[in-house]
mmCIF file of C-alpha atoms in Angstrom:
data_model
loop_
_atom_site.group_PDB
_atom_site.id
_atom_site.type_symbol
_atom_site.label_atom_id
_atom_site.label_comp_id
_atom_site.label_asym_id
_atom_site.label_seq_id
_atom_site.Cartn_x
_atom_site.Cartn_y
_atom_site.Cartn_z
ATOM 1 C CA MET A 216 -9.668 5.426 -15.604
ATOM 2 C CA LEU A 217 -9.704 7.561 -12.489
ATOM 3 C CA THR A 218 -6.713 9.816 -12.073
ATOM 4 C CA ASN A 219 -7.955 12.098 -9.324
ATOM 5 C CA LYS A 220 -6.519 11.096 -5.940
ATOM 6 C CA ALA A 221 -9.604 12.376 -4.125
ATOM 7 C CA LEU A 222 -11.813 10.022 -6.135
ATOM 8 C CA TRP A 223 -9.518 7.082 -5.384
ATOM 9 C CA GLY A 224 -9.647 7.997 -1.696
ATOM 10 C CA ALA A 225 -13.436 8.198 -1.759
ATOM 11 C CA LEU A 226 -13.675 4.808 -3.466
ATOM 12 C CA ALA A 227 -11.282 3.268 -0.968
ATOM 13 C CA GLY A 228 -13.289 4.718 1.930
ATOM 14 C CA ALA A 229 -16.526 3.395 0.477
ATOM 15 C CA LEU A 230 -14.987 -0.047 0.016
ATOM 16 C CA VAL A 231 -13.775 -0.123 3.619
ATOM 17 C CA ALA A 232 -17.237 0.930 4.833
ATOM 18 C CA ILE A 233 -18.916 -1.791 2.777
ATOM 19 C CA VAL A 234 -16.515 -4.451 4.055
ATOM 20 C CA TRP A 235 -16.969 -3.169 7.631
ATOM 21 C CA VAL A 236 -20.768 -3.434 7.452
ATOM 22 C CA THR A 237 -20.852 -6.685 5.506
ATOM 23 C CA PHE A 238 -18.295 -8.627 7.491
ATOM 24 C CA ASP A 239 -16.585 -7.595 10.696
ATOM 25 C CA SER A 240 -13.853 -5.289 11.926
ATOM 26 C CA SER A 241 -11.290 -8.076 11.550
ATOM 27 C CA ALA A 242 -12.037 -8.181 7.818
ATOM 28 C CA VAL A 243 -11.435 -4.432 7.645
ATOM 29 C CA LEU A 244 -8.064 -4.861 9.339
ATOM 30 C CA LEU A 245 -7.187 -7.538 6.797
ATOM 31 C CA VAL A 246 -8.188 -5.232 3.928
ATOM 32 C CA ILE A 247 -6.069 -2.414 5.374
ATOM 33 C CA ALA A 248 -3.081 -4.725 5.850
ATOM 34 C CA LEU A 249 -3.339 -6.069 2.295
ATOM 35 C CA ALA A 250 -3.715 -2.536 0.946
ATOM 36 C CA ALA A 251 -0.556 -1.510 2.805
ATOM 37 C CA VAL A 252 1.350 -4.466 1.351
ATOM 38 C CA GLY A 253 0.058 -3.574 -2.120
ATOM 39 C CA TRP A 254 1.110 0.042 -1.630
ATOM 40 C CA LEU A 255 4.597 -1.071 -0.583
ATOM 41 C CA ILE A 256 4.964 -3.346 -3.610
ATOM 42 C CA GLY A 257 3.710 -0.579 -5.912
ATOM 43 C CA THR A 258 6.153 1.908 -4.406
ATOM 44 C CA ILE A 259 9.053 -0.503 -4.883
ATOM 45 C CA ILE A 260 8.051 -1.111 -8.501
ATOM 46 C CA ASP A 261 7.659 2.624 -9.199
ATOM 47 C CA ARG A 262 10.905 3.655 -7.481
ATOM 48 C CA PRO A 263 13.270 0.689 -7.249
ATOM 49 C CA GLU A 264 16.296 2.912 -6.590
ATOM 50 C CA VAL A 265 15.075 3.618 -3.038
ATOM 51 C CA PHE A 266 14.791 -0.107 -2.311
ATOM 52 C CA ILE A 267 18.195 -0.773 -3.905
ATOM 53 C CA ARG A 268 19.822 1.929 -1.738
ATOM 54 C CA LEU A 269 18.229 0.400 1.359
ATOM 55 C CA LEU A 270 19.545 -3.054 0.466
ATOM 56 C CA GLN A 271 23.025 -1.627 -0.193
ATOM 57 C CA ARG A 272 23.046 0.097 3.213
ATOM 58 C CA LEU A 273 21.992 -3.131 4.897
ATOM 59 C CA GLN A 274 24.713 -5.028 3.052
ATOM 60 C CA ASP A 275 27.396 -2.555 4.198
ATOM 61 C CA ARG A 276 26.642 -3.172 7.874
#
């Protein structure tokens, strides 16, 4: 399993380039959007206390 962030970044860049060449720029935008949603879900799972604090602040308004 890869643990080096630079390697993950290189793989992600290569994947985006392959999708860009194979399909179209709209597919790349979709990949980036889905990656952002996945990152957000992963962040919430890793650190739920930040999300809980945000929900509590919204509830207090």
